[in-house]
Coordinates of C-alpha atoms (C1' of nucleotides) in Angstrom, one line a residue:
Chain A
X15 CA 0.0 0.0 0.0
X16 CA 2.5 2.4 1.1
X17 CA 6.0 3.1 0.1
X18 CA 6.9 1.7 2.8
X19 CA 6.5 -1.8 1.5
X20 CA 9.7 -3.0 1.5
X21 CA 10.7 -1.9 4.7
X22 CA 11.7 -4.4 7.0
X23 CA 9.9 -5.0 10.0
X24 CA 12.6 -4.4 13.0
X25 CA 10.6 -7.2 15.0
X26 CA 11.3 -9.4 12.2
X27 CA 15.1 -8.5 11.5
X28 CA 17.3 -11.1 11.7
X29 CA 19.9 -8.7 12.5
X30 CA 18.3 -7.8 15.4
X31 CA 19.2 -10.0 18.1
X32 CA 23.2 -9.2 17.6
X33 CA 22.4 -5.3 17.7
X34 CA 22.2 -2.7 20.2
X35 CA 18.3 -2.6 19.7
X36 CA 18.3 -6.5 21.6
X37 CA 16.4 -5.2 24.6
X38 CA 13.9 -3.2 23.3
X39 CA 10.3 -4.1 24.2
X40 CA 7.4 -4.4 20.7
X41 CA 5.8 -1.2 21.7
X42 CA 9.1 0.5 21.1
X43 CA 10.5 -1.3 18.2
X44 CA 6.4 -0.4 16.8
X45 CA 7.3 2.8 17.2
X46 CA 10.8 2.6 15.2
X47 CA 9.0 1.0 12.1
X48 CA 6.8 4.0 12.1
X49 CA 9.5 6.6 12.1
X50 CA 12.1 4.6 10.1
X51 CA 12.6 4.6 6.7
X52 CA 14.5 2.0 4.4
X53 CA 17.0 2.8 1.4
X54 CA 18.4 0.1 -0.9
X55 CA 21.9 0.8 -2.2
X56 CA 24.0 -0.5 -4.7
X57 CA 27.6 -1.5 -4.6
X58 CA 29.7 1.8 -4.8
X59 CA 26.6 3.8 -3.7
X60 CA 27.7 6.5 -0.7
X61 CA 25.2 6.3 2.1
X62 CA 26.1 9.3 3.9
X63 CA 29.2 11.7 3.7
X64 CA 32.0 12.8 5.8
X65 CA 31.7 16.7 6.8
X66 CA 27.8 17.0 6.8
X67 CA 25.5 16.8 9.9
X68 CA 23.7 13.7 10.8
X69 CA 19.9 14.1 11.1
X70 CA 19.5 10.2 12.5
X71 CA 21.4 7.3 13.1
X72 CA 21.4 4.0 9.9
X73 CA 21.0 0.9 10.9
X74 CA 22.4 -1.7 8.5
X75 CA 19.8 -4.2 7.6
X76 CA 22.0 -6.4 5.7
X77 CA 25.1 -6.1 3.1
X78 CA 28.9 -4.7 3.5
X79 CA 29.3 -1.4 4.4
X80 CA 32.8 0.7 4.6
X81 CA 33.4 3.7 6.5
X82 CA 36.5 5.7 5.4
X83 CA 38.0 9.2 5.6
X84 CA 39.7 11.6 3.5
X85 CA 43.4 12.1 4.5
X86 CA 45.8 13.6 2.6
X87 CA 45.3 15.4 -0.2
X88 CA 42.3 13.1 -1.2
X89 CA 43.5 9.7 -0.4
X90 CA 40.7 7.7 1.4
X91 CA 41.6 5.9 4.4
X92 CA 39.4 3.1 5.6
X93 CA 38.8 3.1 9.4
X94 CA 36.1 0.6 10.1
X95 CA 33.6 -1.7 8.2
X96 CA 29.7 -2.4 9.0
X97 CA 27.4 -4.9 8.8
X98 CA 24.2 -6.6 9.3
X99 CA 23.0 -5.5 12.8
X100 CA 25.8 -2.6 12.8
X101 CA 24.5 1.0 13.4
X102 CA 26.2 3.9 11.9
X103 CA 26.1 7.4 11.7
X104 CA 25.5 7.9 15.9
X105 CA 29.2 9.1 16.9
X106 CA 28.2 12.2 14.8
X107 CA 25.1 12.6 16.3
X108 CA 26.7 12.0 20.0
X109 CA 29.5 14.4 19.5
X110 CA 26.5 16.9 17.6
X111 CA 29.6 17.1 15.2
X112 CA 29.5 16.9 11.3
X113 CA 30.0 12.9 10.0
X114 CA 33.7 12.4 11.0
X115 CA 33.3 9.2 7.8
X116 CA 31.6 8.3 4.8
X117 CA 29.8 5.2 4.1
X118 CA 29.8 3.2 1.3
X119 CA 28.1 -0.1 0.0
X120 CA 31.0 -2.6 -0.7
X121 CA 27.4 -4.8 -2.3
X122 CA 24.0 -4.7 -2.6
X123 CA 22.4 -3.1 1.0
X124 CA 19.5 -2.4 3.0
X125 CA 19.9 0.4 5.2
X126 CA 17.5 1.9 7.7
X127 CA 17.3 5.1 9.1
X128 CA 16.2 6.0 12.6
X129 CA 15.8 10.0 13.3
X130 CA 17.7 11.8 15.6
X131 CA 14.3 12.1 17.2
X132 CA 13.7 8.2 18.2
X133 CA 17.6 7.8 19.0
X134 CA 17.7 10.1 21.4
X135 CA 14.4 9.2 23.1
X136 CA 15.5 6.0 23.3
X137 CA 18.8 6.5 25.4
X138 CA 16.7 8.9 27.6
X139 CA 13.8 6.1 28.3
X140 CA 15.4 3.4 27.8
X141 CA 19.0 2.8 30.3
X142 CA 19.6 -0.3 29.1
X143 CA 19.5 0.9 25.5
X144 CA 22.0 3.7 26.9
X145 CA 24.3 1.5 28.3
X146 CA 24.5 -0.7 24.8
X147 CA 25.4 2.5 23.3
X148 CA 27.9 3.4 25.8
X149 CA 29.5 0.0 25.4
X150 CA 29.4 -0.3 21.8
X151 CA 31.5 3.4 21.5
X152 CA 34.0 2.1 24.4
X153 CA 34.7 -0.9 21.8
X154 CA 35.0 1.5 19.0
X155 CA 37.6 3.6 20.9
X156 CA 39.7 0.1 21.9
X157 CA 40.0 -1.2 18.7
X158 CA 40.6 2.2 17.5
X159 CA 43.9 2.9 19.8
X160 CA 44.7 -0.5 19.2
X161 CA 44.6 0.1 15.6
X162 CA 46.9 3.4 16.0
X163 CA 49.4 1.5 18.0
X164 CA 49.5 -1.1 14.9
X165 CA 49.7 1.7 12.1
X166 CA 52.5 3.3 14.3
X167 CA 54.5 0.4 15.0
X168 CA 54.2 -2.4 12.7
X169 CA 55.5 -3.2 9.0
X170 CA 53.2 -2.6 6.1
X171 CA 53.7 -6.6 5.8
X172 CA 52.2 -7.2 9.6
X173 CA 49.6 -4.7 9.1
X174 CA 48.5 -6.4 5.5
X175 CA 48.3 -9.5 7.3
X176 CA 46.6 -8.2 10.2
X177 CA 43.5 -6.6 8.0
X178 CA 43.0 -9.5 6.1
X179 CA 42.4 -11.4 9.4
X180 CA 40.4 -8.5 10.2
X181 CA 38.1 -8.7 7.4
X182 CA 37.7 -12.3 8.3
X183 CA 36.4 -11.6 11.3
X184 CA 34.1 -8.8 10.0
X185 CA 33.2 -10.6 7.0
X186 CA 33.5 -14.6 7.4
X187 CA 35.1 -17.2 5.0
X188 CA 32.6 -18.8 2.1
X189 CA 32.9 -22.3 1.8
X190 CA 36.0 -22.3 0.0
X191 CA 37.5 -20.6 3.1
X192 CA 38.0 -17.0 1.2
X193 CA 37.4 -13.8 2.5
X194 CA 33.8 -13.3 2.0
X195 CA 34.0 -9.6 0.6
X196 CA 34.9 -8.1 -2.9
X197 CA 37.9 -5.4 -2.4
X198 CA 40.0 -4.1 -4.9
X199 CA 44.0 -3.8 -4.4
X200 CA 43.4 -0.3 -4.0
X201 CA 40.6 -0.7 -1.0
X202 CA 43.2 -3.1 0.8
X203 CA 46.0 0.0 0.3
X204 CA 43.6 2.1 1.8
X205 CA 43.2 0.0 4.8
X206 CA 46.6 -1.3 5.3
X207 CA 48.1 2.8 4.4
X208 CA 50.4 2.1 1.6
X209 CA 50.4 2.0 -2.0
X210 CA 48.9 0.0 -4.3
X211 CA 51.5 -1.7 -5.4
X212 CA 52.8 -2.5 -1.8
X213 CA 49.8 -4.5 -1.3
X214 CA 50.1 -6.7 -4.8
X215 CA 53.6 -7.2 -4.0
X216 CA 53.2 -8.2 -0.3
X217 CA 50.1 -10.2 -1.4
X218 CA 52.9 -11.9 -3.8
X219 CA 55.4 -12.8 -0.7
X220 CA 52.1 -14.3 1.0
X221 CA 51.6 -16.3 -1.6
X222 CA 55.2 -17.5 -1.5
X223 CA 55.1 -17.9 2.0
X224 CA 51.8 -20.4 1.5
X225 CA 49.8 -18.2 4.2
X226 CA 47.2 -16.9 1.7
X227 CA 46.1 -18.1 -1.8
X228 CA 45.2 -16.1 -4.8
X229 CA 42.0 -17.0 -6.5
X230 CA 41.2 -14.0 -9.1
X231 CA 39.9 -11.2 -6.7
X232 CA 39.6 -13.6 -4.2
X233 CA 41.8 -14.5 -0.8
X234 CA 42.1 -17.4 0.2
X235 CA 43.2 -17.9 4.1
X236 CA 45.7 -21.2 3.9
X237 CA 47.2 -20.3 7.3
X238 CA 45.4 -18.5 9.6
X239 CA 47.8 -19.2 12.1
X240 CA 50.6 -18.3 10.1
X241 CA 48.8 -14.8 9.6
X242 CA 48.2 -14.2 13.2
X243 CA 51.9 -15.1 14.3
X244 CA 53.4 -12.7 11.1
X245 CA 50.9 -9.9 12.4
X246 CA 51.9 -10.4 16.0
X247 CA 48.8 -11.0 17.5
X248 CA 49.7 -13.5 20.3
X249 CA 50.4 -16.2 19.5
Chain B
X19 CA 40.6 14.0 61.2
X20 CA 40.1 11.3 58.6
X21 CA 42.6 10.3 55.8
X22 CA 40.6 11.6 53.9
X23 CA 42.1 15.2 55.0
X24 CA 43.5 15.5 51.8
X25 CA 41.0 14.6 49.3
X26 CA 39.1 17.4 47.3
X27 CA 35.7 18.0 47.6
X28 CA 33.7 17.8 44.1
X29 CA 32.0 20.8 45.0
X30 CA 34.8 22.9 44.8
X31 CA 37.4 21.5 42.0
X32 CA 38.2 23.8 40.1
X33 CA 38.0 21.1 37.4
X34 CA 34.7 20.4 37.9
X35 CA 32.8 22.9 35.1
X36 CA 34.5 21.4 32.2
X37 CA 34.1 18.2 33.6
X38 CA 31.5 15.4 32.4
X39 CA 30.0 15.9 36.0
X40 CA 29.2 19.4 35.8
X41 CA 25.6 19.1 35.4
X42 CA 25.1 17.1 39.1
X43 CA 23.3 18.4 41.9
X44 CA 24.9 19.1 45.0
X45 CA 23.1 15.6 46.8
X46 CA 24.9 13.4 44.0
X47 CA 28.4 15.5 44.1
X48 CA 28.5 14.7 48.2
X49 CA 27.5 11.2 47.1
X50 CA 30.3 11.1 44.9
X51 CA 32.7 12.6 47.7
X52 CA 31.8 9.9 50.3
X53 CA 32.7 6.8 48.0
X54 CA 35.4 8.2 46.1
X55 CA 39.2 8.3 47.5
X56 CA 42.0 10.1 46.3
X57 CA 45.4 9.5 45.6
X58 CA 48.7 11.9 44.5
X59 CA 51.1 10.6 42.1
X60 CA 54.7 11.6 41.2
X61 CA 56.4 12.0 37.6
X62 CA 56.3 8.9 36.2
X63 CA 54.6 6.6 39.0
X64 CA 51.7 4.4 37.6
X65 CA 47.6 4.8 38.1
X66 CA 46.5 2.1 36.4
X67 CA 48.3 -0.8 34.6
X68 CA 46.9 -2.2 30.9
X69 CA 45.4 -5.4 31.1
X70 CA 43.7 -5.8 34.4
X71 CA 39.4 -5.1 34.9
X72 CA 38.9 -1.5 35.9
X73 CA 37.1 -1.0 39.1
X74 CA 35.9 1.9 39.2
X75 CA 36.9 5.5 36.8
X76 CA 39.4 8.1 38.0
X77 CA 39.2 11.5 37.5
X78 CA 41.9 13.7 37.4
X79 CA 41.7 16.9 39.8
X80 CA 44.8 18.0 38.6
X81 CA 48.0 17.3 37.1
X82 CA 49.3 15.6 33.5
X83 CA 48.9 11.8 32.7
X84 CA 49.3 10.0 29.5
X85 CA 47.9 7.2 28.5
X86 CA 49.5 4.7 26.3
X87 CA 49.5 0.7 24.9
X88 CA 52.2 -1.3 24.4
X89 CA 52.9 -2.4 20.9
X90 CA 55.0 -4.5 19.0
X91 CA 57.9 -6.1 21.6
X92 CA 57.1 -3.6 24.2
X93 CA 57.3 -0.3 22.7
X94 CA 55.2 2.2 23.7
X95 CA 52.7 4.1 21.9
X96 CA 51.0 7.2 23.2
X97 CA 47.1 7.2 22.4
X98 CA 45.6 9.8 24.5
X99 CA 46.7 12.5 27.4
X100 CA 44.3 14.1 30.2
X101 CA 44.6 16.8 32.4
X102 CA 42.2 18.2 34.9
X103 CA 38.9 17.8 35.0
X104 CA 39.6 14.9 32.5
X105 CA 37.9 11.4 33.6
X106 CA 40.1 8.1 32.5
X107 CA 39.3 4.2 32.7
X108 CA 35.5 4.4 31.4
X109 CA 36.0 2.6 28.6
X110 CA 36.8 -0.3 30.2
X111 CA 33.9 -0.4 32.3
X112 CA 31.9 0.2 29.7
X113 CA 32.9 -2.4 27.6
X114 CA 33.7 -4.8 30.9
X115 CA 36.8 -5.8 29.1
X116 CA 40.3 -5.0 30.8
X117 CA 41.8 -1.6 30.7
X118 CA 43.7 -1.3 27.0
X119 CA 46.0 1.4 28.0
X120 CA 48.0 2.2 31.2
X121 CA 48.1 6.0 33.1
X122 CA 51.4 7.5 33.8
X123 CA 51.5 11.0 35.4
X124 CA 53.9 12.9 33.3
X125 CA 53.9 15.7 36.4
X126 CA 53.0 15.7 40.3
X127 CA 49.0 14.9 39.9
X128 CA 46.4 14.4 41.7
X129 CA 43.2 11.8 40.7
X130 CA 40.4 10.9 42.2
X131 CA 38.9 7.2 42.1
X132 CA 35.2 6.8 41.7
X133 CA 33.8 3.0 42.6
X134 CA 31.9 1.4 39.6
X135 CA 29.0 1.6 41.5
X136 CA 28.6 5.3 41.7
X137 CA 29.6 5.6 38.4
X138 CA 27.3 3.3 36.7
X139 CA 24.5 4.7 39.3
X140 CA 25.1 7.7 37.5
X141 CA 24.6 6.8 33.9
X142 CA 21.3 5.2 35.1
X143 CA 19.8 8.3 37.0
X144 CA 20.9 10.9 35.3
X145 CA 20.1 10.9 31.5
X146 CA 22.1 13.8 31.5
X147 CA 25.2 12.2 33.0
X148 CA 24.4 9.5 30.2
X149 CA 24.9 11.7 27.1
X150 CA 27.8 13.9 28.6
X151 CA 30.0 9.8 28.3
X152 CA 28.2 9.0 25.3
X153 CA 29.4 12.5 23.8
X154 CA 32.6 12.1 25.5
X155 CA 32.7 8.5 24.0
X156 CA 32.0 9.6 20.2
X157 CA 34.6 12.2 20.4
X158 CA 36.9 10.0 21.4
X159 CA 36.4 8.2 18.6
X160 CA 36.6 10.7 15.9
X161 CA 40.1 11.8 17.3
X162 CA 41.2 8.2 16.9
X163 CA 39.7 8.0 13.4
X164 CA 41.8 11.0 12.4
X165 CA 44.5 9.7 14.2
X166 CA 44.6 6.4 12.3
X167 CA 44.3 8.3 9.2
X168 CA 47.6 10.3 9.9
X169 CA 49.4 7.6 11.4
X170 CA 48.7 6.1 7.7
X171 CA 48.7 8.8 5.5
X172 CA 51.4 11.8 6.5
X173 CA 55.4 11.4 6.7
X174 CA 57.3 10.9 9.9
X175 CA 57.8 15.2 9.6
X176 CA 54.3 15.8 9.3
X177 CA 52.6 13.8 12.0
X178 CA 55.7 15.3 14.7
X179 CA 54.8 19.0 13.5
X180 CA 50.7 17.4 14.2
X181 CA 51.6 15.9 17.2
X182 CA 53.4 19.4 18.8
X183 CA 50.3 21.2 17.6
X184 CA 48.1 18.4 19.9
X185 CA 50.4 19.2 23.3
X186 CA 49.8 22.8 22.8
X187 CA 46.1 22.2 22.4
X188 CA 46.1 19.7 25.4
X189 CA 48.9 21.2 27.7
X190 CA 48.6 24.8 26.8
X191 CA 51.7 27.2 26.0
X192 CA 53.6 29.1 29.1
X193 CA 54.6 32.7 29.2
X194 CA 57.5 31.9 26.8
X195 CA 55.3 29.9 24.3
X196 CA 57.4 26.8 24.9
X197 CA 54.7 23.7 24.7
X198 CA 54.1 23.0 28.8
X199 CA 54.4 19.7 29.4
X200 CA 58.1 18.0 29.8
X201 CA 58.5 15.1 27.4
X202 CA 61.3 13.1 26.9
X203 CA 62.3 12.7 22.8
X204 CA 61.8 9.1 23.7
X205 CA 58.2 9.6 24.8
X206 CA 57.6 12.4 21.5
X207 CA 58.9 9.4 19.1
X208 CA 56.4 7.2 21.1
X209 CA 53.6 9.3 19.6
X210 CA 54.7 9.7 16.3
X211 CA 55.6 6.1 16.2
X212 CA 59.3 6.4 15.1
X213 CA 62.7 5.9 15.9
X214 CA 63.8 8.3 18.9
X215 CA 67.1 9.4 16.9
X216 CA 64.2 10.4 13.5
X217 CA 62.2 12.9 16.5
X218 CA 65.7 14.3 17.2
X219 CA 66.8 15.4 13.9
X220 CA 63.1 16.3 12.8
X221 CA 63.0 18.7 16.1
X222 CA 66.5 20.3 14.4
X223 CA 64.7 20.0 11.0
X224 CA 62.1 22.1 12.1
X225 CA 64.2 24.2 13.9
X226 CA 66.2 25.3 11.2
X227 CA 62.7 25.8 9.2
X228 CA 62.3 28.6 12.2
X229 CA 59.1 26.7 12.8
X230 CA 59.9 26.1 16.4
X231 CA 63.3 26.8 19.1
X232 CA 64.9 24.1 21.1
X233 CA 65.6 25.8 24.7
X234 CA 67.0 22.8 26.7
X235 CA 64.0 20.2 26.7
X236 CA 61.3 22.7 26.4
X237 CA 60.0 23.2 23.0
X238 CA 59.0 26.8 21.8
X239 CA 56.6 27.0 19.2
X240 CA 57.4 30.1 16.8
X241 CA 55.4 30.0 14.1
X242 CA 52.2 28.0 14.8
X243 CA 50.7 28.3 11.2
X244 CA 54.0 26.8 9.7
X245 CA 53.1 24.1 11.7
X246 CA 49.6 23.8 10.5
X247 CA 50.2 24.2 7.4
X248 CA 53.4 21.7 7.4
X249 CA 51.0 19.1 9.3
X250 CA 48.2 19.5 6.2
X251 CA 45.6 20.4 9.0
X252 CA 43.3 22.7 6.9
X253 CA 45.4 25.8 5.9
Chain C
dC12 C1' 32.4 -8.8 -30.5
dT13 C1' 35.3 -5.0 -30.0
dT14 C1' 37.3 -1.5 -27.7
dA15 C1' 38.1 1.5 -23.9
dA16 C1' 38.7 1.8 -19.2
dA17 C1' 39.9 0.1 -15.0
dG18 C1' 42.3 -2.9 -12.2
dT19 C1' 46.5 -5.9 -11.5
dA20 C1' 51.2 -6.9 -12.0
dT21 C1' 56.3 -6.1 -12.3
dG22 C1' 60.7 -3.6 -12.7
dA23 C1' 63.9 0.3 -11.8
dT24 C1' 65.0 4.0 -9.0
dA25 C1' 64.8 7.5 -5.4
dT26 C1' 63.6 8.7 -0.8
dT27 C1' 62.5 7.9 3.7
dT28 C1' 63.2 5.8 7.8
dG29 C1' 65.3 2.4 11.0
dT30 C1' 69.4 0.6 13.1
dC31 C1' 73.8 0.6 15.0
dA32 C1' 77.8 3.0 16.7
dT33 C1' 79.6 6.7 19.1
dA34 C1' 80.1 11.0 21.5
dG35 C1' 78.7 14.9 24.0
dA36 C1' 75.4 16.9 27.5
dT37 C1' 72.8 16.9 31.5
dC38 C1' 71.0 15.1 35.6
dC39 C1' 71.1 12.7 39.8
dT40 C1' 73.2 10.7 43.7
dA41 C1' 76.7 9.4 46.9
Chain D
dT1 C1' 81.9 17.7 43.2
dA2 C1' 83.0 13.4 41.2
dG3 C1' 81.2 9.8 38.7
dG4 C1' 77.7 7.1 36.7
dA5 C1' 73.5 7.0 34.4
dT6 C1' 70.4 8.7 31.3
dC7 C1' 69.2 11.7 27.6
dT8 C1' 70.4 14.1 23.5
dA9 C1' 72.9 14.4 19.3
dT10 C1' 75.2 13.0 14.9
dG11 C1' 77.2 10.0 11.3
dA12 C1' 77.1 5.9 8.4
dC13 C1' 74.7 2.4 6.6
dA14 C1' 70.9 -0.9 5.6
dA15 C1' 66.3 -1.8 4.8
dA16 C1' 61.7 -0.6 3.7
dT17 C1' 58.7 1.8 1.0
dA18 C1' 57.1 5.3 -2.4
dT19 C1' 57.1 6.7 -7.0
dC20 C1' 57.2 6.3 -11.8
dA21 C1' 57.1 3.7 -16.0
dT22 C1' 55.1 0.2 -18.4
dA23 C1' 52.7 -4.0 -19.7
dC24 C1' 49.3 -7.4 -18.9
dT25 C1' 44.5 -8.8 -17.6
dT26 C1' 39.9 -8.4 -16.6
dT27 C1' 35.6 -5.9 -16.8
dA28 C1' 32.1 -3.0 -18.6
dA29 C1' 29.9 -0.5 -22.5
dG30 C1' 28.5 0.2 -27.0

DNA sequence: CTTAAAGTATGATATTTGTCATAGATCCTA
DNA sequence: TAGGATCTATGACAAATATCATACTTTAAG
């Protein structure tokens, strides 16, 4: 009837239980489906940009999304990925500062918007909901320092070896046990900070060193262990 | 009469007003001072160590501390500093996961220690309370997403000239406009995340660029803009 | 199906940065 | 105030990485 009709239902989101939205009760999730609105996005498609004001918080419905900056002199830097279940947008509306990243379908998404409106009432009414925020942006700012420490510190070799076990964990294997997401060289420079051609050369030594396959655009984890110990990660 | 002789009242730190707690009421601030103790640190002595569960927040009445992981094979890296009025070891509660970096006062401070309890008590009564962590929170995370960015993107030169241009926003300047805050070149490379002998001849690189003036260990800053500009923040 | 465009790959070279060695300066303590 | 320890400074060299040039490969568009 409306054009709502193919929003999902958050009641009926199977991202849902994994998300910060876990403990909220019908009435309130009734109330999100009202207010909400759905957008469908391509791969390549920009969600929301870096510099402009957030009028509401997106909630990833399903697909691969990338959030990235612009550093120097236009180079993009990638500095965290979403998913199903994954909010985005709210550190904006938090720090009532202009979108600090800019989001990108890496495939075909869903995304959801929640106003500004609902988000806030929610942390107001809601402590538990407040609290889920409050952890999920303690996270953030762990891995984040973490990830400084690693840019500072380590090789462009360890840190190649450390994102691809990152995007494992984000993104899963498929059943041939290859990263389940589509990046180009460039994307993969962009996370790691280095050139392009770093990367395809270190992804070469990899190779050699039987840690990782190369099957077209797609990586192949051989040695996850081998990965960890190269990155440093425990061991 | 107590040993608590010593310990400020919340009521009157002078910290307080820029402080997440400045919008309690004088009931919860004498709360507050009942539970909380207070301890005074010299140059260099620990607050809290990396790895072990937080039990509570601290907040700093006054003084310098840094906060900083340990990388690859012990190296230190520098992720954050606080001063008065500043509030450390939240994240870790929030996220009940152990404490990712360790607090070392660079200078004589003094910080306060506020149970769990209080501080968690807080974030549930005081929606107000809530949002000043949750904005606290997402700013943190947009400085470490910038931070990642650099770390990545700028030259060894560029991220030192960024990084004096971040103590004179934290620490301020004194009557001399030398940055105030005594850091070792060990502890300045520790930010950047190179080699202590690449800060030293950077320091005399920019020196000679009459950017800034070496007078013993304090650093004078002489032509701020240079820096800016140097750094690639905006122009 | 053909062609242009984009992405991937490889080599040569220049630059930056890390590492090691050493020496001078400063600070702290006995 | 002497002496050791730590910090700062500088040179020489090695290693890592960026940059530029070029070719090959895959993808997308007409």
């Amino acid at each position: 009837m409306s054009e709502k009709t193919n929003t999902p239902k958050c009641a009926t989101c199977g991202s849902r239980n994994k998300s910060v939205f876990c403990s909220l009760n019908t009435e309130q999730l009734t109330q999100i489906d009202t207010d909400k609105s759905c957008e469908f996005y391509q791969k390549g498609e920009v969600i929301f940009k870096e510099g402009v004001m957030a009028r509401g918080i997106f909630c990833v419905n399903n697909g691969k999304i990338k959030l990235s900056r612009m550093g120097q002199s236009g180079k993009e830097q990638i500095v965290r990925f979403a998913t199903g279940g994954d909010i985005i947008g709210y550190n904006s509306m938090l720090s009532k500062k202009p979108l600090s990243a800019t989001a990108t379908a890496l495939d075909k998404s869903a995304v959801c918007f929640i106003p500004a409106k609902n988000f806030f009432q929610m942390i107001r009414d809601e402590p538990n909901f407040s609290l889920k925020i409050l952890e999920l942006t303690a996270k953030n700012w762990e891995n984040a320092s973490r990830l400084i420490t690693d840019m500072a510190q380590k090789t462009t070799k360890q840190r190649l070896a450390e994102m691809l076990l990152w995007l494992k964990e984000t993104f899963g294997l498929d059943e041939d046990n290859c990263i389940d997401v589509q990046l180009s060289r460039e994307e993969i420079a962009n996370m790691v900070g280095t050139a392009t051609e770093a990367v395809i050369r270190l992804l070469g030594d990899l190779k050699k060193q039987k840690l990782i396959a190369l099957e077209g655009k797609k990586i192949k984890l051989l040695d996850i262990h081998g990965l960890v110990v190269l990155a440093d990660l425990v061991d």
